[in-house]
Coordinates of C-alpha atoms in Angstrom, one line a residue:
X74 CA 72.6 79.6 178.1
X75 CA 72.2 76.1 178.9
X76 CA 75.0 75.2 176.6
X77 CA 77.3 77.3 178.4
X78 CA 76.5 76.1 181.8
X79 CA 77.2 72.4 180.5
X80 CA 80.5 73.8 179.2
X81 CA 81.3 75.3 182.6
X82 CA 80.4 71.8 184.3
X83 CA 82.8 69.6 182.1
X84 CA 85.8 72.5 182.3
X85 CA 85.3 71.9 186.3
X86 CA 85.0 68.2 186.1
X87 CA 88.2 67.9 183.9
X88 CA 89.8 70.6 186.5
X89 CA 88.8 68.0 189.3
X90 CA 89.8 64.7 187.4
X91 CA 93.3 66.5 186.5
X92 CA 93.6 67.8 190.5
X93 CA 93.0 63.8 191.2
X94 CA 95.1 62.7 188.6
X95 CA 98.1 64.8 190.1
X96 CA 97.4 64.2 193.8
X97 CA 97.7 60.4 192.6
X98 CA 100.9 60.5 190.7
X99 CA 102.4 62.6 193.7
X100 CA 101.4 59.8 196.3
X101 CA 103.0 57.3 193.7
X102 CA 105.9 59.4 193.2
X103 CA 106.3 59.7 196.8
X104 CA 105.4 56.8 198.0
X105 CA 107.9 54.5 195.4
X106 CA 110.8 57.0 196.7
X107 CA 109.8 56.1 200.3
X108 CA 109.9 52.2 199.7
X109 CA 113.4 52.7 197.6
X110 CA 114.8 54.3 200.1
X111 CA 114.0 51.4 202.2
X112 CA 115.1 49.0 199.9
X113 CA 118.7 49.9 199.5
X114 CA 119.0 50.4 203.4
X115 CA 117.6 46.7 203.6
X116 CA 120.3 46.0 201.0
X117 CA 122.8 47.2 203.2
X118 CA 122.1 45.2 205.8
X119 CA 120.1 47.5 207.8
X120 CA 118.3 46.5 210.9
X121 CA 114.3 46.6 210.4
X122 CA 111.3 44.5 210.7
X123 CA 110.3 41.7 207.6
X124 CA 109.8 44.6 204.9
X125 CA 107.8 44.3 202.1
X126 CA 107.9 46.6 198.7
X127 CA 104.0 47.8 198.7
X128 CA 103.4 48.1 202.2
X129 CA 106.5 48.9 203.8
X130 CA 106.3 47.8 207.7
X131 CA 102.7 48.3 207.9
X132 CA 102.0 44.7 208.7
X133 CA 104.4 44.6 211.4
X134 CA 102.7 47.0 213.2
X135 CA 99.3 44.9 214.0
X136 CA 100.5 41.8 215.9
X137 CA 102.5 44.3 218.2
X138 CA 99.8 46.0 218.8
X139 CA 97.4 43.5 220.0
X140 CA 99.5 43.2 222.8
X141 CA 99.4 46.8 223.9
X142 CA 96.1 48.7 225.0
X143 CA 94.7 50.5 222.2
X144 CA 95.5 54.0 223.5
X145 CA 99.2 53.2 225.0
X146 CA 101.6 55.8 223.7
X147 CA 103.0 55.1 220.3
X148 CA 107.0 55.0 221.9
X149 CA 105.6 51.6 223.6
X150 CA 104.7 50.0 220.2
X151 CA 108.1 51.3 218.7
X152 CA 110.0 50.2 221.5
X153 CA 108.6 46.6 221.3
X154 CA 109.4 46.7 217.6
X155 CA 112.4 47.6 218.0
X156 CA 113.2 44.8 221.1
X157 CA 111.9 42.3 218.7
X158 CA 114.0 43.5 215.5
X159 CA 117.6 44.5 216.4
X160 CA 120.4 42.5 215.7
X161 CA 122.6 40.5 218.1
X162 CA 125.7 42.1 216.8
X163 CA 124.1 46.0 216.5
X164 CA 122.9 48.5 219.0
X165 CA 119.4 49.0 219.9
X166 CA 118.4 51.0 216.6
X167 CA 115.9 49.7 213.9
X168 CA 114.8 51.7 210.6
X169 CA 110.8 51.7 210.5
X170 CA 108.6 52.2 206.6
X171 CA 105.6 53.4 208.0
X172 CA 104.6 55.7 204.9
X173 CA 101.8 57.1 204.1
X174 CA 101.7 57.7 207.5
X175 CA 105.2 58.9 208.5
X176 CA 108.1 59.7 206.8
X177 CA 111.3 56.7 207.1
X178 CA 112.2 56.8 210.7
X179 CA 115.1 55.9 212.6
X180 CA 114.1 54.4 216.1
X181 CA 117.2 54.9 218.1
X182 CA 116.5 53.1 222.0
X183 CA 120.7 53.2 222.7
X184 CA 122.5 55.9 224.6
X185 CA 125.4 55.7 222.3
X186 CA 123.3 56.7 219.3
X187 CA 121.0 59.3 220.9
X188 CA 124.2 61.4 222.3
X189 CA 125.2 61.2 218.4
X190 CA 122.0 62.5 217.1
X191 CA 121.3 65.3 219.5
X192 CA 124.7 66.2 221.0
X193 CA 127.7 65.2 218.7
X194 CA 125.7 66.3 215.7
X195 CA 123.2 68.6 217.0
X196 CA 121.0 67.3 214.3
X197 CA 118.0 69.9 213.0
X198 CA 114.1 69.6 214.2
X199 CA 112.5 67.9 211.2
X200 CA 109.2 69.4 209.1
X201 CA 106.9 66.5 210.8
X202 CA 106.7 68.4 214.7
X203 CA 104.9 71.3 212.9
X204 CA 101.7 69.0 212.4
X205 CA 102.4 68.3 216.4
X206 CA 103.1 71.4 217.9
X207 CA 101.2 74.3 215.7
X208 CA 97.7 73.2 216.9
X209 CA 98.7 73.6 220.7
X210 CA 101.5 77.0 220.0
X211 CA 99.7 78.1 217.0
X212 CA 102.6 78.6 214.9
X213 CA 106.7 78.5 214.0
X214 CA 107.9 78.3 218.0
X215 CA 111.3 77.7 220.0
X216 CA 110.9 74.1 219.8
X217 CA 110.2 73.7 216.4
X218 CA 112.5 76.3 215.4
X219 CA 116.2 76.1 213.3
X220 CA 118.9 77.8 212.8
X221 CA 119.7 81.7 213.5
X222 CA 115.7 81.8 214.5
X223 CA 116.1 79.7 217.2
X224 CA 119.6 80.9 218.6
X225 CA 117.5 84.5 219.0
X226 CA 114.7 82.8 220.8
X227 CA 116.5 80.6 222.8
X228 CA 119.0 83.6 224.2
X229 CA 115.9 86.0 224.5
X230 CA 114.3 83.6 227.2
X231 CA 117.6 81.8 228.6
X232 CA 117.7 84.4 232.0
X233 CA 114.1 83.7 232.8
X234 CA 114.8 80.2 233.9
X235 CA 118.3 80.3 235.1
X236 CA 118.6 78.6 238.6
X237 CA 118.6 81.7 240.5
X238 CA 115.6 83.3 238.7
X239 CA 113.8 80.0 239.6
X240 CA 114.5 79.8 243.1
X241 CA 113.0 83.3 243.5
X242 CA 110.1 82.3 242.2
X243 CA 109.4 80.0 244.8
X244 CA 106.8 81.7 246.4
X245 CA 104.5 82.3 243.9
X246 CA 104.8 78.5 243.1
X247 CA 104.0 77.5 246.9
X248 CA 101.0 79.6 246.4
X249 CA 99.5 77.5 243.5
X250 CA 100.6 74.7 245.5
X251 CA 98.9 75.1 248.7
X252 CA 95.5 75.8 246.4
X253 CA 96.6 72.1 245.2
X254 CA 96.7 70.7 248.6
X255 CA 93.2 72.2 249.7
X256 CA 91.5 70.6 246.8
X257 CA 93.7 67.1 247.5
X258 CA 92.2 68.0 251.4
X259 CA 88.6 68.3 249.9
X260 CA 89.0 64.9 247.6
X261 CA 90.4 63.6 251.0
X262 CA 87.2 64.4 253.3
X263 CA 85.0 62.9 250.1
X264 CA 86.4 59.6 250.2
X265 CA 85.8 59.2 246.4
X266 CA 87.6 58.4 243.7
X267 CA 88.9 61.2 241.0
X268 CA 91.5 61.6 238.2
X269 CA 94.5 62.9 240.1
X270 CA 95.9 63.9 236.8
X271 CA 93.0 65.9 235.9
X272 CA 93.8 68.0 238.9
X273 CA 97.2 68.0 238.6
X274 CA 96.8 69.6 235.3
X275 CA 95.3 72.5 236.6
X276 CA 97.4 73.0 239.1
X277 CA 100.5 73.3 236.5
X278 CA 98.4 75.3 234.9
X279 CA 98.6 77.9 237.3
X280 CA 101.6 77.5 238.0
X281 CA 102.9 78.0 234.4
X282 CA 100.4 81.0 234.4
X283 CA 102.2 82.8 237.0
X284 CA 106.0 82.1 235.7
X285 CA 104.8 83.1 232.3
X286 CA 102.7 85.7 232.5
X287 CA 103.2 87.4 235.6
X288 CA 99.7 86.6 236.9
X289 CA 97.5 84.0 238.7
X290 CA 95.1 82.1 236.3
X291 CA 93.1 80.6 239.3
X292 CA 92.2 77.9 237.2
X293 CA 92.1 75.5 239.8
X294 CA 89.2 76.7 241.1
X295 CA 87.2 79.0 238.8
X296 CA 86.6 79.4 235.3
X297 CA 89.7 80.8 233.3
X298 CA 89.3 81.1 229.5
X299 CA 93.0 80.7 228.8
X300 CA 93.3 77.8 230.4
X301 CA 90.2 76.2 229.8
X302 CA 91.0 76.9 225.8
X303 CA 94.4 74.9 226.3
X304 CA 93.2 72.3 228.1
X305 CA 90.4 71.7 225.1
X306 CA 92.9 71.9 222.8
X307 CA 94.9 68.9 224.0
X308 CA 91.6 66.9 224.2
X309 CA 90.7 68.0 220.5
X310 CA 94.3 67.1 219.5
X311 CA 94.5 64.1 216.9
X312 CA 97.8 62.1 217.5
X313 CA 100.0 59.9 215.3
X314 CA 98.9 56.5 217.1
X315 CA 94.8 57.7 216.1
X316 CA 93.8 54.5 213.4
X317 CA 90.5 55.4 213.6
X318 CA 89.8 57.3 210.3
X319 CA 86.5 58.7 212.0
X320 CA 88.3 60.5 214.6
X321 CA 91.4 61.3 212.8
X322 CA 89.3 63.3 210.0
X323 CA 86.5 64.6 212.5
X324 CA 85.3 67.7 210.5
X325 CA 84.0 69.6 213.6
X326 CA 88.1 69.7 214.4
X327 CA 89.5 72.5 212.8
X328 CA 86.1 74.7 213.7
X329 CA 87.1 73.6 217.3
X330 CA 91.3 74.3 217.1
X331 CA 90.3 77.2 215.3
X332 CA 87.9 78.7 218.2
X333 CA 90.7 77.5 220.7
X334 CA 93.2 79.3 219.3
X335 CA 91.2 82.6 219.2
X336 CA 90.5 82.3 222.6
X337 CA 93.6 81.8 223.7
X338 CA 95.3 84.6 221.2
X339 CA 92.9 87.0 222.6
X340 CA 93.7 86.2 226.1
X341 CA 97.5 86.8 225.3
X342 CA 97.3 89.8 223.0
X343 CA 95.5 91.4 226.0
X344 CA 97.8 90.6 228.3
X345 CA 100.7 91.8 226.0
X346 CA 99.0 95.0 225.7
X347 CA 98.6 95.7 229.2
X348 CA 102.2 94.7 230.1
X349 CA 103.3 97.4 227.2
X350 CA 101.5 100.1 228.7
X351 CA 102.8 99.4 232.1
X352 CA 106.2 99.6 230.5
X353 CA 105.5 102.7 229.0
X354 CA 104.1 104.3 231.9
X355 CA 106.9 102.9 234.0
X356 CA 110.1 101.5 233.1
X357 CA 110.9 100.1 236.4
X358 CA 107.9 98.0 236.5
X359 CA 109.3 95.9 233.6
X360 CA 112.3 94.4 236.2
X361 CA 110.4 90.9 236.0
X362 CA 112.0 88.1 234.3
X363 CA 108.5 86.4 233.0
X364 CA 108.4 84.9 229.7
X365 CA 105.9 87.5 228.9
X366 CA 108.5 90.4 230.3
X367 CA 111.5 88.8 228.5
X368 CA 109.6 88.7 225.3
X369 CA 108.7 92.8 225.8
X370 CA 112.4 93.2 226.4
X371 CA 113.5 92.1 223.8
X372 CA 111.1 94.1 221.5
X373 CA 111.8 97.3 223.1
X374 CA 115.5 96.7 222.6
X375 CA 114.7 96.4 219.0
X376 CA 112.9 99.9 219.5
X377 CA 115.7 101.6 221.2
X378 CA 116.7 103.9 218.5
X379 CA 112.8 104.6 217.0
X380 CA 110.4 106.3 218.6
X381 CA 108.2 104.0 220.9
X382 CA 104.9 103.3 219.1
X383 CA 102.0 103.6 220.9
X384 CA 100.8 100.4 220.2
X385 CA 102.5 97.0 219.9
X386 CA 103.5 95.9 216.2
X387 CA 101.0 93.2 215.3
X388 CA 103.8 90.7 213.8
X389 CA 105.6 90.7 217.2
X390 CA 102.2 90.4 219.2
X391 CA 102.1 87.2 217.1
X392 CA 105.1 85.8 217.6
X393 CA 105.3 86.3 221.6
X394 CA 101.7 84.8 221.3
X395 CA 102.9 81.5 219.7
X396 CA 105.9 81.2 222.4
X397 CA 103.6 82.5 225.1
X398 CA 101.6 79.3 223.9
X399 CA 104.6 76.7 223.7
X400 CA 105.6 77.6 227.5
X401 CA 101.7 77.4 228.4
X402 CA 101.7 73.7 227.4
X403 CA 104.9 72.6 227.5
X404 CA 105.3 73.9 231.1
X405 CA 102.2 72.5 232.1
X406 CA 101.9 69.3 230.5
X407 CA 105.0 67.4 231.5
X408 CA 105.1 68.2 234.5
X409 CA 101.5 67.8 236.0
X410 CA 102.3 63.9 234.8
X411 CA 105.6 63.5 236.8
X412 CA 103.9 64.4 239.3
X413 CA 101.5 61.7 239.4
X414 CA 104.5 59.0 238.4
X415 CA 106.1 60.1 241.7
X416 CA 102.8 59.7 243.6
X417 CA 102.1 56.5 241.9
X418 CA 106.0 54.9 242.9
X419 CA 105.8 56.2 246.2
X420 CA 102.8 54.6 247.0
X421 CA 104.4 51.4 245.3
X422 CA 107.7 51.2 247.5
X423 CA 106.7 52.4 250.5
X424 CA 110.1 52.1 251.8
X425 CA 111.2 55.0 249.6
X426 CA 108.1 57.0 250.9
X427 CA 109.5 56.7 254.2
X428 CA 112.8 57.9 253.1
X429 CA 111.7 61.2 251.1
X430 CA 109.7 61.9 254.2
X431 CA 111.9 61.3 256.7
X432 CA 114.3 63.7 254.5
X433 CA 111.9 66.3 254.8
X434 CA 111.5 66.7 258.1
X435 CA 115.2 66.8 258.8
X436 CA 114.9 69.9 256.4
X437 CA 111.5 71.4 257.2
X438 CA 110.8 70.3 260.6
X439 CA 107.9 67.5 261.7
X440 CA 105.1 70.5 261.4
X441 CA 104.3 70.3 258.7
X442 CA 101.9 73.6 259.1
X443 CA 105.2 75.2 258.5
X444 CA 106.6 73.6 255.5
X445 CA 104.8 76.3 253.1
X446 CA 106.1 79.5 255.3
X447 CA 109.7 78.1 255.4
X448 CA 109.6 77.4 251.8
X449 CA 109.0 81.0 251.1
X450 CA 111.3 82.8 253.3
X451 CA 114.8 79.6 252.8
X452 CA 113.7 78.4 249.4
X453 CA 117.5 77.7 249.6
X454 CA 116.5 74.7 251.6
X455 CA 114.8 72.7 248.6
X456 CA 118.7 72.6 247.5
X457 CA 119.2 70.2 250.5
X458 CA 116.6 67.2 249.3
X459 CA 119.1 65.1 247.8
X460 CA 116.9 61.6 247.9
X461 CA 113.9 63.5 247.2
X462 CA 115.8 64.6 243.8
X463 CA 116.4 61.5 243.5
X464 CA 112.7 60.1 243.8
X465 CA 111.8 62.8 240.8
X466 CA 114.6 61.8 238.7
X467 CA 114.1 57.9 239.0
X468 CA 110.2 59.0 238.0
X469 CA 111.1 60.5 235.1
X470 CA 113.6 57.4 234.0
X471 CA 110.9 55.1 233.8
X472 CA 108.1 57.4 232.9
X473 CA 109.8 60.6 230.6
X474 CA 106.8 62.4 229.4
X475 CA 108.1 62.8 225.8
X476 CA 110.8 61.6 223.4
X477 CA 112.8 63.5 220.9
X478 CA 113.1 63.9 217.1
X479 CA 115.8 65.1 214.8
X480 CA 116.2 65.2 211.0
X481 CA 118.7 63.3 209.3
X482 CA 121.1 65.1 207.0
X483 CA 123.4 63.7 204.0
X484 CA 127.0 62.0 204.9
X485 CA 126.1 61.9 208.4
X486 CA 126.1 58.5 210.2
X487 CA 125.4 57.5 213.6
X488 CA 127.9 54.2 214.9
X489 CA 127.4 52.4 217.6
X490 CA 130.4 50.6 219.8
X491 CA 130.8 47.8 217.7
X492 CA 131.4 49.8 214.5
X493 CA 128.2 49.6 212.8
X494 CA 127.5 53.0 210.7
X495 CA 124.2 53.9 210.1
X496 CA 122.7 56.4 207.5
X497 CA 120.5 59.0 208.7
X498 CA 119.9 60.7 205.4
X499 CA 116.7 61.3 204.3
X500 CA 115.2 59.9 208.0
X501 CA 113.7 61.3 211.2
X502 CA 115.3 60.0 213.9
X503 CA 113.3 59.1 217.0
X504 CA 115.0 58.9 220.3
X505 CA 112.7 57.1 222.4
X506 CA 113.1 58.2 225.5
X507 CA 111.4 55.6 227.4
X508 CA 113.4 52.8 225.6
X509 CA 116.5 54.1 226.0
X510 CA 116.5 54.7 229.4
X511 CA 115.1 51.4 230.2
X512 CA 117.3 49.5 228.1
X513 CA 118.7 46.5 230.0
X514 CA 121.6 46.8 228.2
X515 CA 122.7 49.9 229.7
X516 CA 120.3 50.0 233.1
X517 CA 120.9 47.4 235.7
X518 CA 117.6 46.0 236.9
X519 CA 116.0 48.8 234.4
X520 CA 112.8 48.0 235.5
X521 CA 112.7 48.8 238.6
X522 CA 112.3 51.6 240.8
X523 CA 116.1 52.5 242.3
X524 CA 116.1 56.2 243.4
X525 CA 119.5 55.3 245.1
X526 CA 120.9 54.9 241.6
X527 CA 121.1 59.0 241.5
X528 CA 123.2 58.7 244.9
X529 CA 125.6 56.5 243.9
X530 CA 129.2 57.1 243.0
X531 CA 131.2 56.8 239.6
X532 CA 132.3 52.9 239.6
X533 CA 129.1 51.8 241.3
X534 CA 127.5 49.5 239.0
X535 CA 124.1 51.8 239.3
X536 CA 125.9 54.6 238.5
X537 CA 124.1 55.7 235.4
X538 CA 125.2 55.5 231.8
X539 CA 126.2 58.5 230.0
X540 CA 123.5 60.5 228.0
X541 CA 121.4 57.8 229.6
X542 CA 118.7 59.7 231.1
X543 CA 117.3 62.2 228.9
X544 CA 113.8 63.4 230.0
X545 CA 115.1 67.2 229.6
X546 CA 117.6 66.0 226.6
X547 CA 120.7 66.7 226.2
X548 CA 123.1 69.5 224.2
X549 CA 122.0 72.6 222.6
X550 CA 118.3 71.8 222.1
X551 CA 117.9 70.4 225.6
X552 CA 114.5 71.8 227.8
X553 CA 114.9 75.2 228.5
X554 CA 112.7 74.4 231.2
X555 CA 114.3 71.8 233.2
X556 CA 115.1 73.6 236.1
X557 CA 111.6 74.9 237.0
X558 CA 110.2 71.6 236.4
X559 CA 112.1 69.6 239.0
X560 CA 111.6 72.8 241.2
X561 CA 108.1 72.8 240.7
X562 CA 107.7 68.8 241.6
X563 CA 110.1 68.6 244.3
X564 CA 107.9 71.6 245.8
X565 CA 104.9 69.5 245.7
X566 CA 106.1 66.5 247.2
X567 CA 107.5 68.4 249.9
X568 CA 104.2 70.3 251.0
X569 CA 101.9 67.3 249.9
X570 CA 103.9 63.8 250.6
X571 CA 103.4 64.1 254.6
X572 CA 100.3 64.9 255.0
X573 CA 98.3 62.4 252.3
X574 CA 98.4 59.1 251.3
X575 CA 97.5 58.8 247.9
X576 CA 96.7 55.3 246.6
X577 CA 95.7 54.2 242.8
X578 CA 92.1 53.0 242.0
X579 CA 93.0 51.3 239.0
X580 CA 91.6 48.0 240.3
X581 CA 88.1 49.5 241.6
X582 CA 88.4 51.8 238.2
X583 CA 88.8 48.3 236.3
X584 CA 85.7 46.7 237.9
X585 CA 83.6 49.6 237.8
X586 CA 84.6 49.8 233.4
X587 CA 85.3 46.1 232.7
X588 CA 87.0 44.8 229.6
X589 CA 88.3 42.2 227.4
X590 CA 91.2 44.2 226.4
X591 CA 95.0 44.8 227.1
X592 CA 95.5 47.2 229.8
X593 CA 99.0 46.8 231.0
X594 CA 102.7 47.6 230.0
X595 CA 105.4 45.9 231.0
X596 CA 103.2 45.2 234.1
X597 CA 102.5 48.3 234.5
X598 CA 98.3 49.1 235.0
X599 CA 99.4 52.8 235.1
X600 CA 101.0 52.8 231.5
X601 CA 101.4 55.9 229.6
X602 CA 98.9 57.3 227.4
X603 CA 99.4 60.1 225.0
X604 CA 97.2 63.0 225.5
X605 CA 99.5 66.0 224.7
X606 CA 102.6 64.5 226.3
X607 CA 102.5 60.8 227.7
X608 CA 99.9 60.7 231.0
X609 CA 98.7 57.9 233.3
X610 CA 96.6 56.0 231.7
X611 CA 92.8 56.8 232.8
X612 CA 93.6 59.9 234.1
X613 CA 95.3 57.9 237.1
X614 CA 92.0 57.3 239.1
X615 CA 93.1 57.5 242.7
X616 CA 91.7 57.8 246.9
X617 CA 93.3 60.2 248.8
X618 CA 93.3 60.4 252.4
X619 CA 94.7 62.5 255.6
X620 CA 98.0 60.4 256.3
X621 CA 97.9 59.5 260.2
X622 CA 101.3 61.3 262.3

């Protein structure tokens, strides 16, 4: 018996050694392939930082990181690398060899090249995006899909985001905006520092919950299991710029993420079953174009010539749950950040705030207590706010909440204005929206907040360059929810900007949390840090007061 156990132990040890050796050989082969790719690119004279055959460009990152805050978003570091290493006779682009942390990358900071990658060629979303979105959405989703599957899903949800339908949602959005204003009043009475980003995230969770599930989550004022699980999942999400291996490989993370997913999936499944029961009882109750109803409409269309099942198909329920989770994440995360940056920039530019308030007075009258009622009864008035819209667009230019990524293809080259051609095969193209939208080659006074550039006529030096503004991307894969996002921010500003003075409290925050580390990017203390999408640093600490009229 002892000899048999010894033999088994030897077999197990041998199997373990073979597995380790196989993994080592695999990694060695992948590493050699990545380094060989960059050796060839360097031989062709492609723009890149100083390169090492053993370490690639890993040595190029630490000097850049020393000049930036530890928690800054990764695009800031890659933008700095691009600025430092782009060639004078080429457009804003570099190749980066970050293996084993990432596949070969093209970092694009040029609108000319961005247009080609996302519009002219319509290149696919790369597999690397699954690692980011799967913990949040739970599986293959509208953002990461490609080909016919993506086209079918996109067509299914299109009508839920038409301009006319979004305008019809104004009353639901105003309901949640009034709760948001009430909470801001409470903070004004307390007079203490609070996180505007945190409060605004819960607000937008309620907005997207109403639009997606056609029901109120009330997460701004009480516990909601769906909203809380999603917000908790974002906090536990590991990001690509996390270099601390203890955090990156935290053994508790898989269990916490599984529990959060279970909470979200259970809640959404109950909603799907409830809506399906309503559908089977009264088809007239299905006229809503919320995301959950559009998903069910697609399912029912597939069942048209079949006996109606008593319960939803499990495969459909799983698919619909993933798409709903994606809409809940994307719909609240980026919009909440944009609202914070609108307040930040308006506070820093009182002349712009005065213009915005004056425009709101003209359209909605000076009695701010009537504003919510007017928006409900006459939502079309929100389309008569060109300066307010310009403020939002300029805020999104300076602080876009995300970037874009596409997968390179054999035989596909990007070409700049000077005729330089850049091969895309074997790379992931990262279009850095923040870098594209602040590129001084294409934007006059690129780092300045100038809403008037969105009111300029063609021929004016301020007139935006084609393809240069990309917070919602362009082309077939543009953001489905962009009309809703703009509508959300507009309603929020109209309802709050004339009632409150919101001032950041970074000076006080830094006195309470002293550090010798770098705490600004491009001179901005409210730099963007990664938390799902890009959010203002330290949660945007602020104080708020009721405005004196």
